[in-house]
Short mmCIF file of C-alpha atoms in Angstrom, two decimals:
data_model
loop_
_atom_site.label_atom_id
_atom_site.label_comp_id
_atom_site.label_asym_id
_atom_site.label_seq_id
_atom_site.Cartn_x
_atom_site.Cartn_y
_atom_site.Cartn_z
CA UNK A 22 80.22 -84.61 29.54
CA UNK A 23 83.13 -84.03 27.05
CA UNK A 24 86.04 -81.71 27.76
CA UNK A 25 85.04 -79.79 24.60
CA UNK A 26 81.61 -79.14 26.03
CA UNK A 27 82.82 -78.26 29.57
CA UNK A 28 85.22 -75.72 28.13
CA UNK A 29 82.51 -74.24 25.84
CA UNK A 30 80.07 -73.91 28.68
CA UNK A 31 82.59 -72.13 30.84
CA UNK A 32 83.08 -69.63 28.00
CA UNK A 33 79.29 -69.20 27.54
CA UNK A 34 78.78 -68.64 31.27
CA UNK A 35 81.50 -66.04 31.42
CA UNK A 36 80.09 -64.06 28.48
CA UNK A 37 76.58 -64.17 29.93
CA UNK A 38 77.89 -62.54 33.11
CA UNK A 39 79.73 -59.84 31.16
CA UNK A 40 77.09 -58.89 28.61
CA UNK A 41 73.30 -59.63 28.68
CA UNK A 42 71.95 -61.42 25.61
CA UNK A 43 69.15 -59.92 23.58
CA UNK A 44 65.82 -61.31 24.86
CA UNK A 45 64.20 -64.17 22.87
CA UNK A 46 66.31 -63.92 19.78
CA UNK A 47 66.74 -67.59 20.20
CA UNK A 48 63.03 -68.13 19.64
CA UNK A 49 62.82 -66.42 16.24
CA UNK A 50 62.96 -68.21 12.92
CA UNK A 51 65.71 -67.41 10.43
CA UNK A 52 63.29 -65.34 8.30
CA UNK A 53 62.58 -62.91 11.12
CA UNK A 54 66.22 -62.86 12.35
CA UNK A 55 67.33 -61.96 8.88
CA UNK A 56 65.11 -58.93 8.83
CA UNK A 57 66.46 -57.82 12.21
CA UNK A 58 70.05 -58.26 11.07
CA UNK A 59 69.52 -56.27 7.91
CA UNK A 60 67.70 -53.45 9.70
CA UNK A 61 70.35 -53.17 12.30
CA UNK A 62 67.95 -54.00 15.17
CA UNK A 63 70.07 -56.98 16.08
CA UNK A 64 73.55 -58.33 15.23
CA UNK A 65 74.65 -61.87 14.48
CA UNK A 66 76.75 -61.74 17.64
CA UNK A 67 73.66 -60.92 19.70
CA UNK A 68 71.75 -63.75 18.11
CA UNK A 69 74.63 -66.21 18.75
CA UNK A 70 74.89 -65.11 22.38
CA UNK A 71 71.18 -65.61 22.82
CA UNK A 72 71.49 -69.18 21.45
CA UNK A 73 74.65 -69.98 23.54
CA UNK A 74 72.84 -68.72 26.61
CA UNK A 75 70.07 -71.15 25.98
CA UNK A 76 72.63 -73.92 25.58
CA UNK A 77 74.22 -72.94 28.91
CA UNK A 78 70.82 -72.91 30.59
CA UNK A 79 69.24 -76.09 29.09
CA UNK A 80 71.88 -78.34 27.68
CA UNK A 81 72.60 -80.09 30.98
CA UNK A 82 68.92 -81.19 30.99
CA UNK A 83 68.45 -81.86 27.25
CA UNK A 84 71.79 -83.24 26.17
CA UNK A 85 71.13 -82.20 22.57
CA UNK A 86 74.80 -81.61 21.71
CA UNK A 87 77.91 -83.69 21.71
CA UNK A 88 80.28 -80.81 21.03
CA UNK A 89 79.67 -77.07 21.26
CA UNK A 90 82.04 -74.61 19.51
CA UNK A 91 81.15 -71.43 21.27
CA UNK A 92 84.37 -69.43 20.60
CA UNK A 93 84.38 -70.34 16.86
CA UNK A 94 80.67 -69.56 16.62
CA UNK A 95 81.10 -66.09 18.06
CA UNK A 96 84.07 -65.37 15.81
CA UNK A 97 82.09 -66.46 12.73
CA UNK A 98 79.13 -64.38 13.88
CA UNK A 99 81.39 -61.32 14.17
CA UNK A 100 82.62 -61.94 10.61
CA UNK A 101 79.01 -62.05 9.48
CA UNK A 102 78.34 -58.61 11.11
CA UNK A 103 81.42 -57.16 9.42
CA UNK A 104 80.34 -58.50 6.07
CA UNK A 105 76.80 -57.12 6.35
CA UNK A 106 78.14 -53.74 7.42
CA UNK A 107 80.34 -53.73 4.29
CA UNK A 108 77.39 -54.59 2.07
CA UNK A 109 78.26 -58.31 1.57
CA UNK A 110 74.99 -60.23 2.11
CA UNK A 111 75.25 -63.94 1.53
CA UNK A 112 71.43 -64.41 1.58
CA UNK A 113 68.70 -65.45 4.03
CA UNK A 114 70.94 -67.70 6.09
CA UNK A 115 73.56 -65.06 6.74
CA UNK A 116 74.56 -65.04 10.36
CA UNK A 117 71.93 -67.65 11.41
CA UNK A 118 72.95 -70.37 14.07
CA UNK A 119 73.20 -73.87 12.76
CA UNK A 120 73.37 -77.19 14.61
CA UNK A 121 74.82 -80.12 12.64
CA UNK A 122 74.06 -83.75 13.38
CA UNK A 123 77.36 -85.35 14.37
CA UNK A 124 77.19 -87.73 11.38
CA UNK A 125 78.38 -84.91 9.18
CA UNK A 126 82.11 -84.01 8.82
CA UNK A 127 83.01 -80.53 10.07
CA UNK A 128 86.43 -79.25 9.36
CA UNK A 129 88.57 -78.81 12.57
CA UNK A 130 85.67 -80.04 14.76
CA UNK A 131 85.51 -83.58 15.94
CA UNK A 132 82.94 -85.69 14.15
CA UNK A 133 82.03 -88.74 16.18
CA UNK A 134 78.99 -90.22 14.49
CA UNK A 135 77.80 -90.75 18.04
CA UNK A 136 80.37 -93.58 18.47
CA UNK A 137 83.38 -94.55 20.51
CA UNK A 138 85.16 -95.68 17.36
CA UNK A 139 85.19 -92.23 15.82
CA UNK A 140 85.24 -90.40 19.17
CA UNK A 141 88.42 -88.44 18.51
CA UNK A 142 88.15 -88.03 14.70
CA UNK A 143 88.73 -84.49 13.45
CA UNK A 144 88.13 -84.11 9.72
CA UNK A 145 90.00 -81.64 7.51
CA UNK A 146 86.98 -80.75 5.32
CA UNK A 147 83.39 -80.01 5.81
CA UNK A 148 80.72 -82.41 4.33
CA UNK A 149 79.36 -80.91 1.15
CA UNK A 150 75.94 -79.95 2.71
CA UNK A 151 77.76 -78.20 5.64
CA UNK A 152 80.15 -76.42 3.31
CA UNK A 153 77.27 -75.10 1.17
CA UNK A 154 75.33 -73.90 4.23
CA UNK A 155 78.38 -72.18 5.61
CA UNK A 156 79.04 -70.54 2.26
CA UNK A 157 75.47 -69.22 2.42
CA UNK A 158 76.29 -67.59 5.77
CA UNK A 159 75.04 -70.08 8.43
CA UNK A 160 77.21 -70.21 11.52
CA UNK A 161 78.07 -73.47 13.09
CA UNK A 162 77.06 -73.75 16.80
CA UNK A 163 78.05 -77.40 17.39
CA UNK A 164 77.45 -81.03 16.60
CA UNK A 165 74.13 -82.53 17.76
CA UNK A 166 73.55 -85.85 19.47
CA UNK A 167 72.24 -89.03 17.69
CA UNK A 168 71.93 -92.75 18.01
CA UNK A 169 75.28 -94.36 17.61
CA UNK A 170 76.04 -94.40 13.88
CA UNK A 171 72.49 -93.17 13.34
CA UNK A 172 71.40 -96.76 14.12
CA UNK A 173 68.01 -96.14 15.98
CA UNK A 174 65.02 -93.92 16.33
CA UNK A 175 65.09 -92.59 19.88
CA UNK A 176 68.48 -90.72 20.28
CA UNK A 177 69.63 -93.02 23.06
CA UNK A 178 73.42 -93.17 23.10
CA UNK A 179 75.55 -95.32 25.43
CA UNK A 180 78.63 -93.14 24.79
CA UNK A 181 77.35 -89.61 24.95
CA UNK A 182 74.14 -89.94 26.92
CA UNK A 183 70.54 -89.78 25.81
CA UNK A 184 68.90 -86.69 24.36
CA UNK A 185 65.62 -85.63 26.15
CA UNK A 186 62.49 -84.15 24.52
CA UNK A 187 62.04 -80.51 25.51
CA UNK A 188 58.24 -80.92 25.58
CA UNK A 189 58.64 -83.57 28.28
CA UNK A 190 62.09 -84.64 29.36
CA UNK A 191 60.78 -88.09 30.43
CA UNK A 192 60.10 -88.70 26.70
CA UNK A 193 62.30 -89.42 23.64
CA UNK A 194 62.77 -86.72 20.97
CA UNK A 195 62.77 -89.38 18.33
CA UNK A 196 65.85 -90.19 16.29
CA UNK A 197 68.33 -90.58 14.97
CA UNK A 198 68.41 -86.80 14.41
CA UNK A 199 66.92 -86.24 17.85
CA UNK A 200 69.71 -83.90 18.99
CA UNK A 201 68.93 -81.57 16.03
CA UNK A 202 65.15 -81.64 16.61
CA UNK A 203 65.43 -81.05 20.42
CA UNK A 204 67.91 -78.21 19.89
CA UNK A 205 65.58 -76.51 17.44
CA UNK A 206 62.52 -76.83 19.63
CA UNK A 207 64.27 -75.45 22.68
CA UNK A 208 66.09 -72.64 20.88
CA UNK A 209 69.54 -74.07 21.08
CA UNK A 210 69.94 -73.38 17.33
CA UNK A 211 67.84 -71.79 14.58
CA UNK A 212 68.64 -74.22 11.71
CA UNK A 213 69.75 -77.77 11.88
CA UNK A 214 70.94 -80.62 9.70
CA UNK A 215 69.70 -84.16 10.03
CA UNK A 216 69.99 -87.38 8.13
CA UNK A 217 67.23 -89.78 7.14
CA UNK A 218 67.56 -93.45 6.29
CA UNK A 219 64.20 -94.72 7.59
CA UNK A 220 62.54 -91.51 8.94
CA UNK A 221 65.43 -90.05 11.10
CA UNK A 222 64.68 -86.43 10.06
CA UNK A 223 60.86 -86.66 9.96
CA UNK A 224 60.35 -88.70 13.13
CA UNK A 225 62.16 -86.34 15.54
CA UNK A 226 60.74 -83.31 13.68
CA UNK A 227 57.20 -84.68 14.42
CA UNK A 228 57.93 -85.67 18.07
CA UNK A 229 59.60 -82.26 18.86
CA UNK A 230 57.15 -80.01 16.95
CA UNK A 231 59.51 -78.75 14.21
CA UNK A 232 59.77 -79.07 10.47
CA UNK A 233 61.96 -81.67 8.78
CA UNK A 234 62.44 -82.46 5.10
CA UNK A 235 63.81 -85.57 3.52
CA UNK A 236 64.57 -84.39 -0.05
CA UNK A 237 64.45 -86.79 -3.05
CA UNK A 238 67.31 -89.24 -3.12
CA UNK A 239 70.39 -87.58 -4.60
CA UNK A 240 69.01 -83.97 -4.36
CA UNK A 241 71.56 -83.15 -1.57
CA UNK A 242 74.97 -84.65 -1.62
CA UNK A 243 75.82 -87.23 1.08
CA UNK A 244 79.59 -86.84 0.56
CA UNK A 245 81.24 -86.29 3.97
CA UNK A 246 78.49 -88.01 5.92
CA UNK A 247 79.14 -91.30 7.72
CA UNK A 248 76.93 -93.87 5.67
CA UNK A 249 74.36 -96.30 7.01
CA UNK A 250 72.57 -97.42 3.90
CA UNK A 251 74.09 -96.08 0.63
CA UNK A 252 70.76 -96.61 -1.28
CA UNK A 253 68.53 -95.04 1.39
CA UNK A 254 70.59 -92.35 3.11
CA UNK A 255 69.33 -88.77 2.64
CA UNK A 256 70.69 -85.50 3.91
CA UNK A 257 68.19 -82.85 4.75
CA UNK A 258 67.26 -79.59 6.48
CA UNK A 259 65.40 -79.08 9.77
CA UNK A 260 63.98 -75.76 11.18
CA UNK A 261 61.03 -74.32 13.02
CA UNK A 262 59.28 -73.11 9.91
CA UNK A 263 58.77 -74.29 6.36
CA UNK A 264 60.22 -71.05 4.93
CA UNK A 265 63.51 -71.70 6.76
CA UNK A 266 63.63 -75.30 5.51
CA UNK A 267 63.07 -74.11 1.95
CA UNK A 268 65.88 -71.59 2.30
CA UNK A 269 68.26 -74.18 3.63
CA UNK A 270 67.34 -76.68 0.78
CA UNK A 271 68.05 -74.00 -1.75
CA UNK A 272 71.52 -73.58 -0.33
CA UNK A 273 72.21 -77.32 0.14
CA UNK A 274 70.84 -78.83 -3.09
CA UNK A 275 72.71 -79.43 -6.29
CA UNK A 276 74.86 -81.82 -8.12
CA UNK A 277 78.05 -83.17 -6.60
CA UNK A 278 80.05 -85.09 -9.29
CA UNK A 279 82.13 -86.70 -6.52
CA UNK A 280 79.04 -88.30 -4.93
CA UNK A 281 77.92 -91.37 -6.87
CA UNK A 282 74.37 -90.98 -5.55
CA UNK A 283 74.04 -87.27 -6.45
CA UNK A 284 71.70 -86.31 -9.32
CA UNK A 285 72.43 -83.67 -11.86
CA UNK A 286 68.92 -82.00 -11.94
CA UNK A 287 67.94 -78.29 -11.95
CA UNK A 288 67.40 -76.82 -8.48
CA UNK A 289 64.23 -74.71 -8.26
CA UNK A 290 63.84 -71.47 -6.29
CA UNK A 291 62.19 -73.18 -3.41
CA UNK A 292 61.50 -70.01 -1.42
CA UNK A 293 59.78 -67.97 -4.23
CA UNK A 294 57.43 -70.95 -4.92
CA UNK A 295 56.02 -71.19 -1.42
CA UNK A 296 53.13 -68.83 -1.89
CA UNK A 297 51.36 -70.88 -4.64
CA UNK A 298 48.69 -72.20 -2.27
CA UNK A 299 46.70 -75.41 -2.45
CA UNK A 300 43.87 -74.47 -4.84
CA UNK A 301 43.37 -77.28 -7.23
CA UNK A 302 46.00 -79.61 -5.84
CA UNK A 303 44.98 -83.26 -5.58
CA UNK A 304 45.95 -84.69 -2.23
CA UNK A 305 45.84 -88.49 -1.95
CA UNK A 306 45.12 -90.33 1.29
CA UNK A 307 45.04 -94.07 1.81
CA UNK A 308 42.89 -94.15 4.90
CA UNK A 309 43.23 -97.85 5.56
CA UNK A 310 47.10 -97.53 5.52
CA UNK A 311 47.07 -94.28 7.49
CA UNK A 312 44.69 -95.51 10.15
CA UNK A 313 45.90 -99.08 10.77
CA UNK A 314 47.69 -99.22 14.15
CA UNK A 315 47.57 -95.40 14.51
CA UNK A 316 46.86 -93.94 17.96
CA UNK A 317 43.50 -92.21 18.50
CA UNK A 318 44.99 -88.81 19.18
CA UNK A 319 47.26 -89.07 16.10
CA UNK A 320 44.33 -90.06 13.89
CA UNK A 321 42.22 -87.17 15.27
CA UNK A 322 44.92 -84.62 14.40
CA UNK A 323 45.45 -86.15 11.01
CA UNK A 324 41.77 -86.03 10.23
CA UNK A 325 41.65 -82.41 11.32
CA UNK A 326 44.66 -81.66 9.08
CA UNK A 327 42.87 -83.14 6.10
CA UNK A 328 39.94 -80.75 6.75
CA UNK A 329 42.32 -77.87 6.74
CA UNK A 330 43.88 -78.91 3.47
CA UNK A 331 40.44 -79.24 1.94
CA UNK A 332 39.47 -75.84 3.33
CA UNK A 333 42.51 -74.42 1.56
CA UNK A 334 41.23 -75.59 -1.77
CA UNK A 335 42.90 -78.97 -2.09
CA UNK A 336 40.88 -81.90 -3.50
CA UNK A 337 41.32 -84.72 -0.95
CA UNK A 338 41.18 -87.97 -2.93
CA UNK A 339 40.95 -91.46 -1.49
CA UNK A 340 43.62 -93.78 -2.97
CA UNK A 341 44.99 -97.24 -2.32
CA UNK A 342 48.63 -97.93 -2.71
CA UNK A 343 49.46 -101.70 -2.63
CA UNK A 344 52.77 -102.62 -1.17
CA UNK A 345 53.37 -99.73 1.27
CA UNK A 346 53.36 -102.04 4.34
CA UNK A 347 55.64 -104.50 2.56
CA UNK A 348 57.86 -101.60 1.52
CA UNK A 349 58.79 -100.89 5.14
CA UNK A 350 60.00 -104.52 5.55
CA UNK A 351 61.89 -104.34 2.25
CA UNK A 352 63.60 -101.18 3.42
CA UNK A 353 64.71 -102.91 6.56
CA UNK A 354 66.22 -105.75 4.60
CA UNK A 355 68.25 -103.39 2.36
CA UNK A 356 69.18 -101.27 5.35
CA UNK A 357 70.37 -104.47 7.14
CA UNK A 358 72.72 -105.68 4.48
CA UNK A 359 74.18 -102.26 3.57
CA UNK A 360 74.75 -101.27 7.22
CA UNK A 361 76.43 -104.59 7.85
CA UNK A 362 78.66 -103.97 4.80
CA UNK A 363 79.60 -100.48 6.04
CA UNK A 364 80.53 -101.83 9.46
CA UNK A 365 81.87 -105.30 8.60
CA UNK A 366 85.54 -104.46 9.36
CA UNK A 367 84.86 -102.74 12.63
CA UNK A 368 82.42 -105.45 13.66
CA UNK A 369 85.33 -107.92 13.12
CA UNK A 370 88.08 -105.98 14.79
CA UNK A 371 86.42 -103.63 17.31
CA UNK A 372 83.16 -105.34 18.41
CA UNK A 373 83.56 -104.25 21.98
CA UNK A 374 83.50 -100.62 21.05
CA UNK A 375 79.82 -100.71 19.95
CA UNK A 376 76.84 -100.45 22.24
CA UNK A 377 75.78 -104.11 22.42
CA UNK A 378 72.27 -103.22 21.11
CA UNK A 379 73.64 -101.36 18.15
CA UNK A 380 76.11 -104.21 17.40
CA UNK A 381 73.36 -106.77 17.56
CA UNK A 382 71.27 -104.85 14.98
CA UNK A 383 74.19 -104.41 12.64
CA UNK A 384 75.17 -108.07 12.95
CA UNK A 385 71.73 -109.16 11.91
CA UNK A 386 72.42 -107.83 8.48
CA UNK A 387 75.43 -110.31 8.15
CA UNK A 388 72.84 -113.23 8.36
CA UNK A 389 70.43 -112.03 5.74
CA UNK A 390 70.11 -114.34 2.77
CA UNK A 391 70.67 -113.23 -0.80
CA UNK A 392 67.16 -114.34 -1.67
CA UNK A 393 65.71 -111.93 0.97
CA UNK A 394 67.70 -109.05 -0.50
CA UNK A 395 66.64 -110.00 -4.10
CA UNK A 396 62.94 -109.95 -3.04
CA UNK A 397 63.39 -106.63 -1.33
CA UNK A 398 64.95 -105.12 -4.48
CA UNK A 399 62.16 -106.54 -6.58
CA UNK A 400 59.47 -104.94 -4.33
CA UNK A 401 61.28 -101.66 -4.52
CA UNK A 402 61.06 -101.67 -8.29
CA UNK A 403 57.36 -102.51 -8.17
CA UNK A 404 56.81 -99.66 -5.61
CA UNK A 405 58.60 -97.25 -7.86
CA UNK A 406 56.27 -98.17 -10.64
CA UNK A 407 53.12 -97.99 -8.56
CA UNK A 408 53.97 -94.66 -6.99
CA UNK A 409 54.99 -93.16 -10.24
CA UNK A 410 51.54 -94.13 -11.52
CA UNK A 411 49.93 -92.73 -8.35
CA UNK A 412 51.54 -89.34 -8.86
CA UNK A 413 49.96 -89.19 -12.38
CA UNK A 414 46.57 -88.91 -10.64
CA UNK A 415 47.42 -86.98 -7.41
CA UNK A 416 49.94 -84.25 -6.64
CA UNK A 417 50.70 -85.31 -3.07
CA UNK A 418 50.27 -88.21 -0.67
CA UNK A 419 49.60 -87.47 3.00
CA UNK A 420 49.99 -89.65 6.14
CA UNK A 421 50.66 -89.09 9.84
CA UNK A 422 54.39 -88.78 10.29
CA UNK A 423 54.37 -91.35 13.11
CA UNK A 424 51.70 -93.65 14.43
CA UNK A 425 52.23 -92.53 18.04
CA UNK A 426 53.42 -89.64 20.04
CA UNK A 427 56.85 -89.37 21.70
CA UNK A 428 57.49 -92.52 23.72
CA UNK A 429 58.82 -92.64 27.25
CA UNK A 430 62.63 -92.86 27.34
CA UNK A 431 62.58 -95.93 29.62
CA UNK A 432 61.11 -98.14 26.97
CA UNK A 433 62.97 -100.60 24.64
CA UNK A 434 63.73 -99.07 21.26
CA UNK A 435 62.68 -102.22 19.46
CA UNK A 436 59.16 -101.89 20.86
CA UNK A 437 58.58 -98.39 19.35
CA UNK A 438 60.54 -98.87 16.14
CA UNK A 439 57.63 -100.20 13.95
CA UNK A 440 55.19 -97.47 15.07
CA UNK A 441 57.72 -94.62 14.64
CA UNK A 442 58.95 -95.71 11.16
CA UNK A 443 55.64 -97.09 9.82
CA UNK A 444 54.93 -94.16 7.51
CA UNK A 445 58.42 -92.97 6.83
CA UNK A 446 60.76 -95.93 5.90
CA UNK A 447 59.00 -96.83 2.65
CA UNK A 448 59.74 -93.40 1.17
CA UNK A 449 63.44 -93.88 1.81
CA UNK A 450 63.19 -97.11 -0.11
CA UNK A 451 61.85 -95.37 -3.16
CA UNK A 452 63.69 -92.04 -2.58
CA UNK A 453 60.67 -89.65 -2.78
CA UNK A 454 60.68 -86.28 -1.09
CA UNK A 455 58.67 -86.01 2.12
CA UNK A 456 58.29 -83.41 4.83
CA UNK A 457 56.89 -83.49 8.38
CA UNK A 458 55.14 -80.37 9.59
CA UNK A 459 53.52 -79.84 13.03
CA UNK A 460 49.77 -80.66 12.94
CA UNK A 461 48.67 -80.75 16.60
CA UNK A 462 49.20 -81.89 20.17
CA UNK A 463 48.04 -84.65 22.37
CA UNK A 464 46.07 -83.97 25.52
CA UNK A 465 49.37 -84.31 27.40
CA UNK A 466 50.88 -81.51 25.30
CA UNK A 467 53.07 -83.68 23.04
CA UNK A 468 53.59 -82.55 19.40
CA UNK A 469 52.33 -84.50 16.38
CA UNK A 470 53.30 -84.33 12.75
CA UNK A 471 51.69 -84.42 9.27
CA UNK A 472 53.72 -86.04 6.49
CA UNK A 473 53.39 -84.79 2.96
CA UNK A 474 55.05 -86.83 0.17
CA UNK A 475 55.62 -85.71 -3.39
CA UNK A 476 56.72 -87.13 -6.78
CA UNK A 477 60.40 -87.64 -7.50
CA UNK A 478 62.35 -84.40 -7.23
CA UNK A 479 59.16 -82.40 -6.56
CA UNK A 480 60.31 -80.89 -3.25
CA UNK A 481 58.90 -77.51 -4.44
CA UNK A 482 55.27 -78.81 -4.41
CA UNK A 483 55.77 -80.56 -1.11
CA UNK A 484 57.15 -77.45 0.55
CA UNK A 485 54.42 -75.27 -1.03
CA UNK A 486 51.67 -77.47 0.41
CA UNK A 487 53.39 -77.61 3.81
CA UNK A 488 53.78 -73.84 3.86
CA UNK A 489 50.08 -73.31 3.04
CA UNK A 490 49.10 -75.67 5.81
CA UNK A 491 51.51 -74.03 8.27
CA UNK A 492 50.21 -70.57 7.50
CA UNK A 493 46.68 -71.67 8.14
CA UNK A 494 47.48 -73.16 11.56
CA UNK A 495 49.41 -72.13 14.59
CA UNK A 496 50.99 -75.33 15.79
CA UNK A 497 54.47 -74.29 14.65
CA UNK A 498 54.32 -71.11 16.81
CA UNK A 499 54.03 -73.09 20.15
CA UNK A 500 57.22 -73.48 22.22
CA UNK A 501 57.94 -75.95 25.04
CA UNK A 502 57.71 -74.43 28.50
CA UNK A 503 61.27 -75.62 29.31
CA UNK A 504 63.50 -72.62 29.98
CA UNK A 505 60.95 -69.91 29.42
CA UNK A 506 61.67 -68.12 32.59
CA UNK A 507 64.24 -65.33 33.12
CA UNK A 508 67.91 -66.08 33.03
CA UNK A 509 70.87 -66.31 30.73
#
């Protein structure tokens, strides 16, 4: 455990003894907390104390954070209360606790990327996405755990310890944004930031029973985020409800002229568009693609979700999209060469500072032939064309988020990688927006996710459909039993 975290936890424990926290504020979504803050029924300080109390109680078991900034968080919460009292309301995120994946820069707070190499790095500026959320009133709680350099899908970390899934601590929360997802599910924050290069927002969202959105490529600036694959990295919001995710995206999105991947496109009012419903929307499903290699319980939940969508007025259309399977492999090739390029100097000068498994994956990219990369780029262009044509005939494409439930933590990551990324990586390759929303549980009580994919820059329709499905079901209202008893 880091000195930063030990110090923070001592502060949290002291405050819990001095002043009881408001009961269950940690469990409420931002939309409900905002109403309480504006009515005076709760304060931002009370909300933050409730979250910090949860961290004190559960963090030793979950290991969702690398660094907690308790004193700074409480000071910022006090400022939020003063602003509201003075009539300055920054919007729906004002005073809401935010966990940030430790791949993002945070001014004055160490930003490790889950690595030993950057273990003591303290940036001077926030990443653009962090700065925009803080300007909208969100309050930084701390930096969440991840696979080293976001290289993995299980949030195992040789330097800072593994994160555990709050639904079953013997299971992985998914990754690489597993710290963010676990923290959300357990009430250790209300909002969270993740990054997604092959599914790293959507996978842990599905396995931890929360909502995670990968926006279209370039919709949210990646400036100030440690890169992994320049052409496939996406920054995105995570929360316990679709409404909260939409409010986060509204704050984060927009052109950043200093980010070469950023796109200068109008940003819709994502929140006001949520109530449009599904009547008349055409929802495409490739049943052969969605069912091949998918676990029985995952398929059952997915089939039930399709029935809900149809019952809400959507027209479920069978489609076939050639190249989706090959697209996952092409994404891995492009990921491999770009990740190797990002890390080439450190691989040469500091190889011993990497987890050997992470170093091995990165070094594989150095051996990829130019012909393999050329074929992958060609396939990407073909998939862009085919998916553009598909979205002329349907409004959305749906799949399970993952082909299996949360795996046991004692398994090898390479064994679960294909099943966890099977439905996600291809949409990083082509940069389309995709969201994971809770859609059921296994018999053992493990969450499952439904993925909805939209046309380029059409996050509004994706969120609208996800919201309609969420409101018709109660999966998102369930909470893990961990830490539900009395206490700080």
